[in-house]
Coordinates of C-alpha atoms and ligand atoms in Angstrom, one line a residue:
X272 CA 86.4 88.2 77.5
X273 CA 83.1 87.3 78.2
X274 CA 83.5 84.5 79.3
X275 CA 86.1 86.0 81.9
X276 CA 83.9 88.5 83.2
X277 CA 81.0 85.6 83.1
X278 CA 83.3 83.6 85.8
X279 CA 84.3 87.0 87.9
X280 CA 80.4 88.1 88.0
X281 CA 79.7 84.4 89.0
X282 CA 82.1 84.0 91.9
X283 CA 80.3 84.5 95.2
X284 CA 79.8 86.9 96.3
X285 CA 79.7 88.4 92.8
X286 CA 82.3 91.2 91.6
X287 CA 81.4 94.4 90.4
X288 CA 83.0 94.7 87.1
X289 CA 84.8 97.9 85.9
X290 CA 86.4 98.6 82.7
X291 CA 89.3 101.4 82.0
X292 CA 88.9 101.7 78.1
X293 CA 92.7 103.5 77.0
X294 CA 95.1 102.9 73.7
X295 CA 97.4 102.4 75.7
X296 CA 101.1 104.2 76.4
X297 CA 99.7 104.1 79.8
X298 CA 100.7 107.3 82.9
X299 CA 99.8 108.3 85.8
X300 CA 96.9 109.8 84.4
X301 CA 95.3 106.2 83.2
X302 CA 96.7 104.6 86.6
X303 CA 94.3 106.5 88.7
X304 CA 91.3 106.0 86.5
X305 CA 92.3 101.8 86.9
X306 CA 92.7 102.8 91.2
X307 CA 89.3 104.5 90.8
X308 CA 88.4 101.3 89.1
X309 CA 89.7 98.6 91.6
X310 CA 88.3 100.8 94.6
X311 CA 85.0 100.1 93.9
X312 CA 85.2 96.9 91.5
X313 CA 86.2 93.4 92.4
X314 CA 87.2 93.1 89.0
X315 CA 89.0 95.6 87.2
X316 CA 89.4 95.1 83.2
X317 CA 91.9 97.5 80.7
X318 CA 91.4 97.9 77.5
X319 CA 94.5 98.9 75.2
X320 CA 93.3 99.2 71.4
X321 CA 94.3 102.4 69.4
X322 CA 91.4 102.8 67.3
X323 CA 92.3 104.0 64.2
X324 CA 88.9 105.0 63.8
X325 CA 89.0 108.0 65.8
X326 CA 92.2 109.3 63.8
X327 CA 92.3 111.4 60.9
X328 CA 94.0 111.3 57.9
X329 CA 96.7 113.4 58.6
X330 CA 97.0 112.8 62.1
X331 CA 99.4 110.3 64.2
X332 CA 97.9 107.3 64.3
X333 CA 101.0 106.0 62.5
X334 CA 103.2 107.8 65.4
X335 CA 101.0 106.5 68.6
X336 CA 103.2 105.2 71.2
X337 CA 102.8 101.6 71.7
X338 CA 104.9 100.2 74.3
X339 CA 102.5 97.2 75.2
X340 CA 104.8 95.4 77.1
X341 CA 105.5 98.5 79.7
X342 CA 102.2 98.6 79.4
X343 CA 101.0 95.2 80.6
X344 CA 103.7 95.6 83.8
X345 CA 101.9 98.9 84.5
X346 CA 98.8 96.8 84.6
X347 CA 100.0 94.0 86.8
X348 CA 101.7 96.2 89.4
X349 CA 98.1 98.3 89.2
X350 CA 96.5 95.2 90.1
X351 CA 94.2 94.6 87.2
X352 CA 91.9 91.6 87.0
X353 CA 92.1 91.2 82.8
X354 CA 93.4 93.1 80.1
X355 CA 91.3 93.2 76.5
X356 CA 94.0 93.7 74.2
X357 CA 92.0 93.1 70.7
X358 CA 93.4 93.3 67.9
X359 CA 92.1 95.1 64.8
X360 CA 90.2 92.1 63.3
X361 CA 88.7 91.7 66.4
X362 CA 87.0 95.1 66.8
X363 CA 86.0 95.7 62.9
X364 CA 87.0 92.4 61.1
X365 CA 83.7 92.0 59.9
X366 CA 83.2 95.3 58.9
X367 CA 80.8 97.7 60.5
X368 CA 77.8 99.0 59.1
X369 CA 76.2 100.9 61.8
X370 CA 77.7 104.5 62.8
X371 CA 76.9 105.9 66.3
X372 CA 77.0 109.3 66.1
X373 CA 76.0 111.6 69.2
X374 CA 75.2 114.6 67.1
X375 CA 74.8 118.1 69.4
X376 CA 77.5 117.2 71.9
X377 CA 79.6 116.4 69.2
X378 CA 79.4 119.0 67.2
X379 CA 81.4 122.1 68.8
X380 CA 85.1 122.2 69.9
X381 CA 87.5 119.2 68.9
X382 CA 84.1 117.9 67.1
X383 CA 84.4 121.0 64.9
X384 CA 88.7 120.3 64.2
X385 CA 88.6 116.8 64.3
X386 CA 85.6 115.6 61.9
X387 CA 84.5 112.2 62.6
X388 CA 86.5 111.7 66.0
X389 CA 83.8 111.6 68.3
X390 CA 81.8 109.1 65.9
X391 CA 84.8 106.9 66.4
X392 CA 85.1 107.1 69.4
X393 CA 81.5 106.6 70.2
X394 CA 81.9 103.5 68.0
X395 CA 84.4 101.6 69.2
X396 CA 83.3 102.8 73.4
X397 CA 79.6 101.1 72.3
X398 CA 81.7 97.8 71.1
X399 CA 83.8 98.0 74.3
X400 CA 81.2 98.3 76.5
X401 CA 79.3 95.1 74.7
X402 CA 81.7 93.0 74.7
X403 CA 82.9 93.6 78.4
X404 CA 79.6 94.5 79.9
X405 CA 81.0 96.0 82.8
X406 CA 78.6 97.5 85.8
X407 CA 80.6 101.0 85.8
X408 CA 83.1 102.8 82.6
X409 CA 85.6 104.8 83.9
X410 CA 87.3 107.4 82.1
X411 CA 89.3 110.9 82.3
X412 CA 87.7 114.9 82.6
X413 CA 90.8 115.1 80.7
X414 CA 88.8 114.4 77.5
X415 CA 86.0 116.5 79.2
X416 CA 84.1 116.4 75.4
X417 CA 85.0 112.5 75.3
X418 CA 83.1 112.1 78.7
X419 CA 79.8 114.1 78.0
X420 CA 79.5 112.5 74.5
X421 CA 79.7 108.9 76.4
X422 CA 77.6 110.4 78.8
X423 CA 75.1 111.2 76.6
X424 CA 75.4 108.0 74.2
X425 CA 74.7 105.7 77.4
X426 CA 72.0 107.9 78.6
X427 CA 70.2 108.0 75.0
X428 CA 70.7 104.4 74.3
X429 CA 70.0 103.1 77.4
X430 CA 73.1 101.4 78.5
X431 CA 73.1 99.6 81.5
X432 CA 76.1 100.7 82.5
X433 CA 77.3 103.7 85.3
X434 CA 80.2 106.1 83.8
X435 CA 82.5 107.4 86.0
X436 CA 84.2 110.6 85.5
X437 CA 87.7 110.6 87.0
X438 CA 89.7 114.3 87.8
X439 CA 92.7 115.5 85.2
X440 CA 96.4 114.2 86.6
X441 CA 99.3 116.8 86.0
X442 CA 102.4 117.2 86.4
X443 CA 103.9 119.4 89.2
X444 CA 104.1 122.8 86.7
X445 CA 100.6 121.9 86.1
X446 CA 100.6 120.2 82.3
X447 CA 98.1 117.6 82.1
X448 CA 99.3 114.1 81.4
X449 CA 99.0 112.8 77.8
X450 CA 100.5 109.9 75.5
X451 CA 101.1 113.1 73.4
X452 CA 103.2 114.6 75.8
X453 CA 105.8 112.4 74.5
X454 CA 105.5 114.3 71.0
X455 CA 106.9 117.8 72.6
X456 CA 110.8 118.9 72.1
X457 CA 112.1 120.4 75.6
X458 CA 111.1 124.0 74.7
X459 CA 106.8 123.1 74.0
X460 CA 106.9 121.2 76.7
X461 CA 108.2 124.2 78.7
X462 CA 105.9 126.7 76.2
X463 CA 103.0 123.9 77.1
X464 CA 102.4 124.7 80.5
X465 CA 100.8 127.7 79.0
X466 CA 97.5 125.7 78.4
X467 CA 96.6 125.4 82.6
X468 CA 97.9 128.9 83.0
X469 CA 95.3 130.2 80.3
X470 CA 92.7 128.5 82.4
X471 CA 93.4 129.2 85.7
X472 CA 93.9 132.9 84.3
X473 CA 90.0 132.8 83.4
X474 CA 89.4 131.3 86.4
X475 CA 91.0 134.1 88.5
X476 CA 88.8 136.8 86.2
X477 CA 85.7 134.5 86.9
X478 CA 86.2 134.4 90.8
X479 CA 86.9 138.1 89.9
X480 CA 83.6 138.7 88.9
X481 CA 84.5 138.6 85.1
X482 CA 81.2 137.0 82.9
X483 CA 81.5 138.1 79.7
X484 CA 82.9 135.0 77.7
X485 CA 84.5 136.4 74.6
X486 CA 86.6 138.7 77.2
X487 CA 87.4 135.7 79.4
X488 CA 88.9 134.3 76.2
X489 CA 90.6 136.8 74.1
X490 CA 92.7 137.8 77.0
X491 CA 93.3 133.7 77.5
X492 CA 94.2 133.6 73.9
X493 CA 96.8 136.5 74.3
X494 CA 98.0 134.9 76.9
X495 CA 98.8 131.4 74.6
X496 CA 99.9 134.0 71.7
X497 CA 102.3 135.5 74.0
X498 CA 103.7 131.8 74.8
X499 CA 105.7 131.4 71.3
X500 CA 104.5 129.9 68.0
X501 CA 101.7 127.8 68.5
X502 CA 98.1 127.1 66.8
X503 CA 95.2 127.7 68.6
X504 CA 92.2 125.8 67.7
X505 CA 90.1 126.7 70.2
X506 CA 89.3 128.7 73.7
X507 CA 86.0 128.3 74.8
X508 CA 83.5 128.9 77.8
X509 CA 80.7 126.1 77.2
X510 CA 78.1 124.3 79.4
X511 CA 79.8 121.0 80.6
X512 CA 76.9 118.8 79.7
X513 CA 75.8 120.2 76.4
X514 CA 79.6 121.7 75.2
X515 CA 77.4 124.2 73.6
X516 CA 79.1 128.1 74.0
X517 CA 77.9 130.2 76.4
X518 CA 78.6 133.9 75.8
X519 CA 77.4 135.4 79.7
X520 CA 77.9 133.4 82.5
X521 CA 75.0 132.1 84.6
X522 CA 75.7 131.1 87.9
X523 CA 76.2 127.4 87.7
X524 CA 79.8 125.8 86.3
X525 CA 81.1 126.1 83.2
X526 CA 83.8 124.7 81.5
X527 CA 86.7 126.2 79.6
X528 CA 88.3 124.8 76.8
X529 CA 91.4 125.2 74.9
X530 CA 93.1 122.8 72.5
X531 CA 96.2 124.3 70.9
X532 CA 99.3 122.6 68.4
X533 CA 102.6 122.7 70.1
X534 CA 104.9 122.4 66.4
X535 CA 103.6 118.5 65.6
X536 CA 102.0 117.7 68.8
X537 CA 98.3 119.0 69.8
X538 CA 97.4 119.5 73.1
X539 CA 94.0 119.6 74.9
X540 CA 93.0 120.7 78.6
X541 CA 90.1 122.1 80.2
X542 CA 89.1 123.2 83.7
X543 CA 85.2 123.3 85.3
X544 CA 84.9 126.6 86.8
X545 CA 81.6 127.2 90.0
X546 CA 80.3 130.7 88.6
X547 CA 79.3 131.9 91.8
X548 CA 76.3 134.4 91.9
X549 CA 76.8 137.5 90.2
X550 CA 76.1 140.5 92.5
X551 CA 77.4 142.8 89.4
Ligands
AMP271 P1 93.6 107.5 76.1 O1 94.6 106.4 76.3 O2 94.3 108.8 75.8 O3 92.5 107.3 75.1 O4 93.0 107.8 77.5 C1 92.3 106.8 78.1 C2 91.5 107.3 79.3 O5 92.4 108.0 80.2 C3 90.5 108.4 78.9 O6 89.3 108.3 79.6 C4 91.2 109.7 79.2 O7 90.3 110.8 79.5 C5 92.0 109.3 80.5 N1 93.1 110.2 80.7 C6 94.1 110.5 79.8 N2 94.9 111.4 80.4 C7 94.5 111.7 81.6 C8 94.9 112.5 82.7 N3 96.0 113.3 82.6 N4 94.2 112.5 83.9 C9 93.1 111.7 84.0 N5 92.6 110.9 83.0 C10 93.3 110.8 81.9

């Protein structure tokens, strides 16, 4: 891999290198990060490694979709330079000693129902980004917590590398797309769509002039109980950079949270929301 992006850097004149880290099952959401990749990269590199790291025990790391060779034809039609495809003795055959844990940023939301995720993930993104050295990471507001830990991990260690935040793709009724999508019989996939609604519901209050945050999200919560049987983990109103909870709105942005089980499958989607000025 090195080597590869050695020869694409050395070429003349030299291409900007951009990587596209993803485990794979690839969709529309992960082909416009790779477009927002090749637009301003002459050398666009995927990554497709589910890293078991980031799973936990009982969740479905087992299950992942892995359909690498749809995968790879996604990739070539996307006009990707390279794609890392390492395998699991690549990334940790040696074992790993060292832990990178982004600890505040971490902490709240999935941080708080998913223990040790966001170490993993910060793990195996520090490895990714070594061995491909790319000039810019690109990666999905989807994961919104994902992208400020990354954030934060480059910033604090000093990476010299630009992230790239990329907008959430949905489908038409407004469901953001996920591998896990997959996971959902007809009915939660219909009873999904719920999770957008919720948000542009606090939205609407926001714009409103709604700005207390535990109103905002009890009547976003109703609005998911009403839905059918589901699990909510969370609804939240946190600061985008910090994902810490704010309780009154300030003017600024803000982002809400949700992350709710659909039967097996759990879902995820959030929405930044301009707080205009409060004349209340
Ligand atoms: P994953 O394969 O789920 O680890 O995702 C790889 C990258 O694609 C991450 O940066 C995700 O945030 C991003 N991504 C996943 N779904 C979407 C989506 N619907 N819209 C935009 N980016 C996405």
């Amino acid at each position: 891999m090195r080597e590869q992006v050695a020869g694409a850097r050395s070429r003349e004149p030299a291409r900007t290198v951009g990587l596209v880290p993803t485990m794979g099952a690839l969709h529309a959401g992960h082909l416009s990060l790779i477009d927002a990749a090749r637009s301003e990269c002459g050398c666009v590199v995927v990554s497709i490694f589910v890293n078991a790291a980031q799973f936990g025990p009982h969740e479905d790391l087992d299950q992942y979709p892995r359909p690498i060779s749809a995968d790879l034809e996604k990739c070539r039609a996307s006009g990707v330079d390279l794609v890392f495809q390492p395998s699991e003795e690549v990334v940790y055959g040696s074992g790993c000693d060292t832990t990178v844990q982004v600890n505040t940023v971490s902490a709240p939301l999935c941080g708080r129902h998913r223990p040790g995720h966001f170490a993993g993930v910060a793990l195996v993104v520090t490895k990714l980004l070594n061995i491909v050295q790319p000039d810019r990471a690109y990666f999905g507001q989807k994961d919104a917590q994902q992208l400020a830990v990354i954030r934060r991990l480059v910033g604090d260690l000093n990476m010299p590398v630009q992230i790239i935040g990329c907008p959430t793709v949905r489908e038409l009724d407004g469901l953001a797309l996920s591998s896990r999508n997959a996971y959902l019989s007809e009915h939660e996939r219909e009873q999904a769509t719920v999770l957008y609604r919720s948000l542009l519901a606090i939205q609407d209050a926001v714009e409103g002039g709604s700005r207390d945050s535990a109103a905002l999200v009890r009547a976003a919560r109703n609005l998911i109980e009403q839905s059918g049987p589901c699990e909510i983990d969370y609804v939240e109103l946190v600061d985008p950079k910090s994902m810490q909870p704010l309780s009154r709105l300030e003017e600024g942005s803000v982002l809400a949270a949700v992350a709710v089980h659909f039967g097996e499958c759990r879902l995820i989607d959030n929405l930044l929301i301009d707080v205009g000025h409060d004349r209340g």
